[in-house]
Amino acid sequence: MTGLLGFLLAAVCAVWTLAFGGEVPPGGDVSKAFSFNAALGAFLLSTAAVSPFSALGARSRSVFRRAYIALALYAYFAETVQNFRGVNPRFVADGTAFDKAVGNVFAFVALLLVLFYLFLGVQFFRRKAYELRPELVLGVRYAMIAVVLSFAAGIWISVNQGRYIGSHGNIIWLHGLGFHALQAVPLVAWLTERSPLQASARRKLIHIAGVAFLLGLVAIGWQTMNGDAVLRWSMLPILAGVCFLVSLAAGALALRQSALRLNSAGGNKKSKLSRQL
């Protein structure tokens, strides 16, 4: 429900941006609140999908869930309300005491979001979690490494006091793309579970998808550290594109194998029904 709230808030921000424009003087931008709320909503829904396979006990999962919901609600509040008030919620310039307090608490909340998620991520590297769903948990492991890279990029933005670095570098690319591994790689793993492939072939496909995704993130991070734009025509962005295409191809192959198994199962049921008739 908290994840869906992010999409509702994003929709409100989108309507406002289309009607009145994004910028709200002196420092607010509702279009940024739109992207933040949508991204956080997707992140929470993805976390809700994978967290049951962390092998955490019911009490630990409840503590994590309640804490993360509370932190996310504050993040929604700070990002949305402050941008509508014309204030940058992260980097307050000449704001009131209230604005500075919201910004300081927001920074602390962001740190807690990272720490709590690290606690969850570590659980997927335990044998107990792996034994529950080997392929799926393997995919989640790669996703958690990518999420850590995204969190590191978020800390980089805070230390840098902004998303831009060098002449054309933009850290937000690394920060945003890493979180999408939480949807991409576990999906590949989930599809392999439903394929007729042998266990070793399933793991290889997940490794290809996960390693390629991580290498793509590293290439983007390297390009950003050089102060260059991610879309600039040069070796690192091309390498990143190739890596993401390889990861996508692994997912397409997993989807095809899953579909073949589904069609085969459907054909067997029809054949059995025909014999019975």
Tab-separated table of C-alpha atoms in Angstrom:
chain	number	residue	atom	x	y	z
A	1	MET	CA	0.000	0.000	0.000
A	2	THR	CA	2.851	2.377	0.732
A	3	GLY	CA	4.345	1.595	-2.671
A	4	LEU	CA	1.029	2.287	-4.388
A	5	LEU	CA	0.827	5.594	-2.503
A	6	GLY	CA	4.017	6.605	-4.315
A	7	PHE	CA	2.309	6.131	-7.684
A	8	LEU	CA	-0.726	8.128	-6.507
A	9	LEU	CA	1.499	11.020	-5.396
A	10	ALA	CA	3.448	10.764	-8.662
A	11	ALA	CA	0.169	11.050	-10.597
A	12	VAL	CA	-0.778	14.199	-8.669
A	13	CYS	CA	2.646	15.708	-9.376
A	14	ALA	CA	2.393	14.753	-13.060
A	15	VAL	CA	-0.983	16.479	-13.442
A	16	TRP	CA	0.355	19.588	-11.716
A	17	THR	CA	3.474	19.632	-13.909
A	18	LEU	CA	1.424	19.311	-17.100
A	19	ALA	CA	-0.972	22.057	-15.990
A	20	PHE	CA	1.384	24.575	-14.390
A	21	GLY	CA	4.943	23.468	-15.146
A	22	GLY	CA	7.389	21.825	-12.802
A	23	GLU	CA	9.369	24.693	-11.332
A	24	VAL	CA	8.091	26.372	-8.183
A	25	PRO	CA	10.189	29.422	-7.157
A	26	PRO	CA	12.549	29.820	-5.552
A	27	GLY	CA	13.936	26.268	-5.440
A	28	GLY	CA	11.142	23.717	-5.862
A	29	ASP	CA	10.501	21.432	-8.816
A	30	VAL	CA	7.351	19.291	-8.788
A	31	SER	CA	8.627	17.215	-11.715
A	32	LYS	CA	11.427	15.956	-9.448
A	33	ALA	CA	8.833	15.012	-6.827
A	34	PHE	CA	7.025	13.075	-9.577
A	35	SER	CA	10.084	11.000	-10.478
A	36	PHE	CA	11.053	10.481	-6.826
A	37	ASN	CA	7.616	9.277	-5.738
A	38	ALA	CA	7.246	6.935	-8.708
A	39	ALA	CA	10.741	5.506	-8.194
A	40	LEU	CA	10.263	4.998	-4.456
A	41	GLY	CA	6.864	3.404	-5.055
A	42	ALA	CA	8.350	0.904	-7.529
A	43	PHE	CA	11.224	0.233	-5.147
A	44	LEU	CA	8.865	-0.534	-2.262
A	45	LEU	CA	6.677	-2.834	-4.359
A	46	SER	CA	9.750	-4.720	-5.591
A	47	THR	CA	11.019	-5.040	-2.033
A	48	ALA	CA	7.632	-6.354	-0.915
A	49	ALA	CA	7.845	-8.988	-3.656
A	50	VAL	CA	11.286	-10.352	-2.725
A	51	SER	CA	11.360	-9.878	1.061
A	52	PRO	CA	9.461	-13.131	1.853
A	53	PHE	CA	12.434	-15.064	0.424
A	54	SER	CA	14.979	-13.446	2.756
A	55	ALA	CA	14.468	-16.214	5.350
A	56	LEU	CA	13.942	-13.590	8.042
A	57	GLY	CA	11.751	-14.590	10.976
A	58	ALA	CA	8.250	-13.146	11.225
A	59	ARG	CA	9.267	-10.692	13.956
A	60	SER	CA	12.349	-9.414	12.097
A	61	ARG	CA	10.372	-8.984	8.885
A	62	SER	CA	7.705	-7.074	10.793
A	63	VAL	CA	10.293	-4.722	12.306
A	64	PHE	CA	11.863	-4.105	8.888
A	65	ARG	CA	8.489	-3.574	7.230
A	66	ARG	CA	7.169	-1.131	9.824
A	67	ALA	CA	10.408	0.849	9.969
A	68	TYR	CA	10.696	1.089	6.189
A	69	ILE	CA	7.085	2.159	5.796
A	70	ALA	CA	7.561	4.950	8.353
A	71	LEU	CA	10.773	6.129	6.675
A	72	ALA	CA	9.189	5.998	3.216
A	73	LEU	CA	6.178	8.020	4.361
A	74	TYR	CA	8.469	10.751	5.651
A	75	ALA	CA	10.401	10.698	2.363
A	76	TYR	CA	7.132	11.136	0.427
A	77	PHE	CA	6.174	14.029	2.688
A	78	ALA	CA	9.508	15.845	2.446
A	79	GLU	CA	9.900	15.440	-1.309
A	80	THR	CA	6.332	16.316	-2.251
A	81	VAL	CA	5.387	19.038	0.216
A	82	GLN	CA	8.671	20.897	0.040
A	83	ASN	CA	8.803	20.968	-3.750
A	84	PHE	CA	5.240	22.285	-3.841
A	85	ARG	CA	6.355	24.966	-1.353
A	86	GLY	CA	9.210	25.974	-3.627
A	87	VAL	CA	11.961	24.456	-1.478
A	88	ASN	CA	14.610	21.927	-2.457
A	89	PRO	CA	14.059	19.253	0.223
A	90	ARG	CA	17.659	18.016	0.163
A	91	PHE	CA	19.776	21.115	-0.300
A	92	VAL	CA	17.980	23.966	1.444
A	93	ALA	CA	19.225	27.440	0.516
A	94	ASP	CA	18.053	30.419	2.568
A	95	GLY	CA	15.075	28.482	3.912
A	96	THR	CA	13.146	28.880	7.132
A	97	ALA	CA	13.927	26.984	10.303
A	98	PHE	CA	11.173	24.535	9.334
A	99	ASP	CA	12.725	23.944	5.906
A	100	LYS	CA	16.152	23.319	7.406
A	101	ALA	CA	14.699	20.928	9.971
A	102	VAL	CA	12.867	18.974	7.255
A	103	GLY	CA	16.081	18.814	5.214
A	104	ASN	CA	18.187	17.623	8.144
A	105	VAL	CA	15.676	14.942	9.099
A	106	PHE	CA	15.426	13.929	5.435
A	107	ALA	CA	19.184	13.324	5.343
A	108	PHE	CA	18.929	11.178	8.476
A	109	VAL	CA	15.974	9.270	7.028
A	110	ALA	CA	17.938	8.604	3.827
A	111	LEU	CA	20.773	7.147	5.898
A	112	LEU	CA	18.352	4.892	7.801
A	113	LEU	CA	16.802	3.741	4.522
A	114	VAL	CA	20.255	2.602	3.422
A	115	LEU	CA	21.130	0.889	6.715
A	116	PHE	CA	17.835	-0.972	7.019
A	117	TYR	CA	18.095	-2.147	3.431
A	118	LEU	CA	21.640	-3.366	3.950
A	119	PHE	CA	20.277	-5.451	6.809
A	120	LEU	CA	17.677	-6.975	4.473
A	121	GLY	CA	20.160	-7.472	1.630
A	122	VAL	CA	22.615	-9.410	3.772
A	123	GLN	CA	19.914	-11.982	4.549
A	124	PHE	CA	19.812	-13.138	0.921
A	125	PHE	CA	23.469	-14.193	1.103
A	126	ARG	CA	22.751	-16.702	3.862
A	127	ARG	CA	22.462	-20.401	3.021
A	128	LYS	CA	19.043	-20.521	4.685
A	129	ALA	CA	17.612	-18.077	2.144
A	130	TYR	CA	19.306	-19.801	-0.804
A	131	GLU	CA	17.767	-23.141	0.107
A	132	LEU	CA	14.257	-21.674	-0.048
A	133	ARG	CA	14.391	-20.722	-3.760
A	134	PRO	CA	17.927	-21.182	-5.167
A	135	GLU	CA	17.418	-19.527	-8.577
A	136	LEU	CA	15.269	-16.655	-7.343
A	137	VAL	CA	17.552	-15.850	-4.406
A	138	LEU	CA	20.574	-15.934	-6.729
A	139	GLY	CA	18.903	-13.272	-8.860
A	140	VAL	CA	18.036	-11.211	-5.788
A	141	ARG	CA	21.687	-11.343	-4.678
A	142	TYR	CA	22.774	-9.625	-7.881
A	143	ALA	CA	19.970	-7.103	-7.459
A	144	MET	CA	21.093	-6.314	-3.916
A	145	ILE	CA	24.651	-5.623	-5.101
A	146	ALA	CA	23.235	-3.236	-7.704
A	147	VAL	CA	21.080	-1.536	-5.048
A	148	VAL	CA	24.188	-0.983	-2.913
A	149	LEU	CA	25.820	0.744	-5.908
A	150	SER	CA	22.727	2.938	-6.232
A	151	PHE	CA	22.830	3.830	-2.550
A	152	ALA	CA	26.526	4.685	-2.936
A	153	ALA	CA	25.604	6.977	-5.823
A	154	GLY	CA	22.970	8.617	-3.622
A	155	ILE	CA	25.584	9.275	-0.938
A	156	TRP	CA	27.857	10.619	-3.680
A	157	ILE	CA	25.117	13.095	-4.661
A	158	SER	CA	24.803	14.262	-1.052
A	159	VAL	CA	28.555	14.709	-0.590
A	160	ASN	CA	28.769	16.449	-3.972
A	161	GLN	CA	25.843	18.709	-2.980
A	162	GLY	CA	24.110	17.949	-6.263
A	163	ARG	CA	23.742	15.434	-9.067
A	164	TYR	CA	26.092	17.119	-11.552
A	165	ILE	CA	29.832	16.502	-11.608
A	166	GLY	CA	32.539	17.677	-13.967
A	167	SER	CA	31.525	19.248	-17.250
A	168	HIS	CA	28.610	16.960	-18.153
A	169	GLY	CA	28.500	14.133	-15.593
A	170	ASN	CA	25.162	13.310	-13.965
A	171	ILE	CA	25.218	10.907	-10.991
A	172	ILE	CA	21.450	10.408	-11.121
A	173	TRP	CA	21.842	7.887	-13.970
A	174	LEU	CA	23.838	5.511	-11.789
A	175	HIS	CA	21.598	6.202	-8.802
A	176	GLY	CA	18.405	5.410	-10.698
A	177	LEU	CA	19.432	2.531	-12.961
A	178	GLY	CA	20.886	0.451	-10.138
A	179	PHE	CA	17.523	0.222	-8.407
A	180	HIS	CA	15.934	-1.251	-11.551
A	181	ALA	CA	18.053	-4.368	-11.065
A	182	LEU	CA	15.575	-5.192	-8.311
A	183	GLN	CA	12.940	-5.723	-10.987
A	184	ALA	CA	15.118	-6.998	-13.849
A	185	VAL	CA	17.393	-9.742	-12.489
A	186	PRO	CA	14.919	-11.445	-10.093
A	187	LEU	CA	12.441	-11.527	-12.999
A	188	VAL	CA	14.978	-13.446	-15.089
A	189	ALA	CA	15.484	-15.832	-12.161
A	190	TRP	CA	11.734	-16.271	-11.713
A	191	LEU	CA	11.345	-17.135	-15.406
A	192	THR	CA	14.152	-19.696	-15.280
A	193	GLU	CA	12.341	-21.438	-12.433
A	194	ARG	CA	9.464	-22.003	-14.845
A	195	SER	CA	11.640	-23.245	-17.706
A	196	PRO	CA	12.581	-26.812	-18.654
A	197	LEU	CA	16.290	-25.956	-18.348
A	198	GLN	CA	18.576	-27.949	-16.082
A	199	ALA	CA	19.543	-26.327	-12.765
A	200	SER	CA	23.077	-25.581	-13.963
A	201	ALA	CA	21.769	-23.883	-17.130
A	202	ARG	CA	19.337	-21.821	-15.058
A	203	ARG	CA	22.121	-20.583	-12.813
A	204	LYS	CA	24.326	-19.719	-15.804
A	205	LEU	CA	21.522	-17.655	-17.331
A	206	ILE	CA	21.006	-15.781	-14.049
A	207	HIS	CA	24.753	-15.188	-13.693
A	208	ILE	CA	24.905	-13.773	-17.234
A	209	ALA	CA	21.973	-11.422	-16.570
A	210	GLY	CA	23.328	-10.313	-13.179
A	211	VAL	CA	26.992	-9.864	-14.124
A	212	ALA	CA	26.105	-8.018	-17.336
A	213	PHE	CA	23.801	-5.651	-15.445
A	214	LEU	CA	26.476	-4.908	-12.837
A	215	LEU	CA	29.143	-4.319	-15.502
A	216	GLY	CA	26.777	-1.895	-17.220
A	217	LEU	CA	26.429	0.033	-13.964
A	218	VAL	CA	30.204	0.091	-13.476
A	219	ALA	CA	30.667	1.499	-16.990
A	220	ILE	CA	28.088	4.219	-16.302
A	221	GLY	CA	29.718	5.048	-12.971
A	222	TRP	CA	33.142	5.260	-14.622
A	223	GLN	CA	31.789	7.567	-17.334
A	224	THR	CA	30.194	9.767	-14.675
A	225	MET	CA	33.381	9.934	-12.603
A	226	ASN	CA	35.134	11.211	-15.726
A	227	GLY	CA	32.629	14.066	-15.768
A	228	ASP	CA	31.164	12.980	-19.120
A	229	ALA	CA	27.520	12.574	-20.117
A	230	VAL	CA	26.183	9.031	-20.137
A	231	LEU	CA	24.693	9.510	-23.619
A	232	ARG	CA	27.943	10.784	-25.076
A	233	TRP	CA	29.174	8.634	-27.988
A	234	SER	CA	32.253	7.039	-26.450
A	235	MET	CA	33.588	3.653	-25.366
A	236	LEU	CA	32.125	3.460	-21.850
A	237	PRO	CA	28.491	4.234	-22.771
A	238	ILE	CA	28.744	1.778	-25.674
A	239	LEU	CA	30.094	-0.855	-23.286
A	240	ALA	CA	27.255	-0.125	-20.856
A	241	GLY	CA	24.706	-0.470	-23.654
A	242	VAL	CA	26.172	-3.797	-24.756
A	243	CYS	CA	26.105	-5.088	-21.167
A	244	PHE	CA	22.466	-4.131	-20.677
A	245	LEU	CA	21.573	-5.745	-24.013
A	246	VAL	CA	23.278	-8.973	-22.912
A	247	SER	CA	21.283	-8.886	-19.675
A	248	LEU	CA	18.110	-8.250	-21.660
A	249	ALA	CA	18.935	-11.117	-24.026
A	250	ALA	CA	19.309	-13.470	-21.056
A	251	GLY	CA	15.874	-12.384	-19.881
A	252	ALA	CA	14.401	-12.915	-23.362
A	253	LEU	CA	15.859	-16.427	-23.474
A	254	ALA	CA	14.442	-17.204	-20.032
A	255	LEU	CA	11.042	-15.920	-21.170
A	256	ARG	CA	11.175	-18.089	-24.299
A	257	GLN	CA	12.078	-21.200	-22.329
A	258	SER	CA	9.309	-20.486	-19.836
A	259	ALA	CA	6.807	-20.073	-22.668
A	260	LEU	CA	7.933	-23.362	-24.251
A	261	ARG	CA	7.321	-25.188	-20.995
A	262	LEU	CA	3.915	-23.558	-20.642
A	263	ASN	CA	2.942	-24.546	-24.183
A	264	SER	CA	4.204	-28.065	-23.600
A	265	ALA	CA	2.182	-28.380	-20.413
A	266	GLY	CA	-0.896	-27.070	-22.178
A	267	GLY	CA	-0.436	-29.552	-25.013
A	268	ASN	CA	-0.087	-32.439	-22.580
A	269	LYS	CA	-3.315	-31.463	-20.821
A	270	LYS	CA	-5.195	-31.299	-24.139
A	271	SER	CA	-3.813	-34.702	-25.155
A	272	LYS	CA	-4.838	-36.221	-21.840
A	273	LEU	CA	-8.321	-34.737	-22.148
A	274	SER	CA	-8.683	-36.082	-25.681
A	275	ARG	CA	-7.759	-39.602	-24.544
A	276	GLN	CA	-10.287	-39.394	-21.727
A	277	LEU	CA	-13.019	-38.329	-24.143
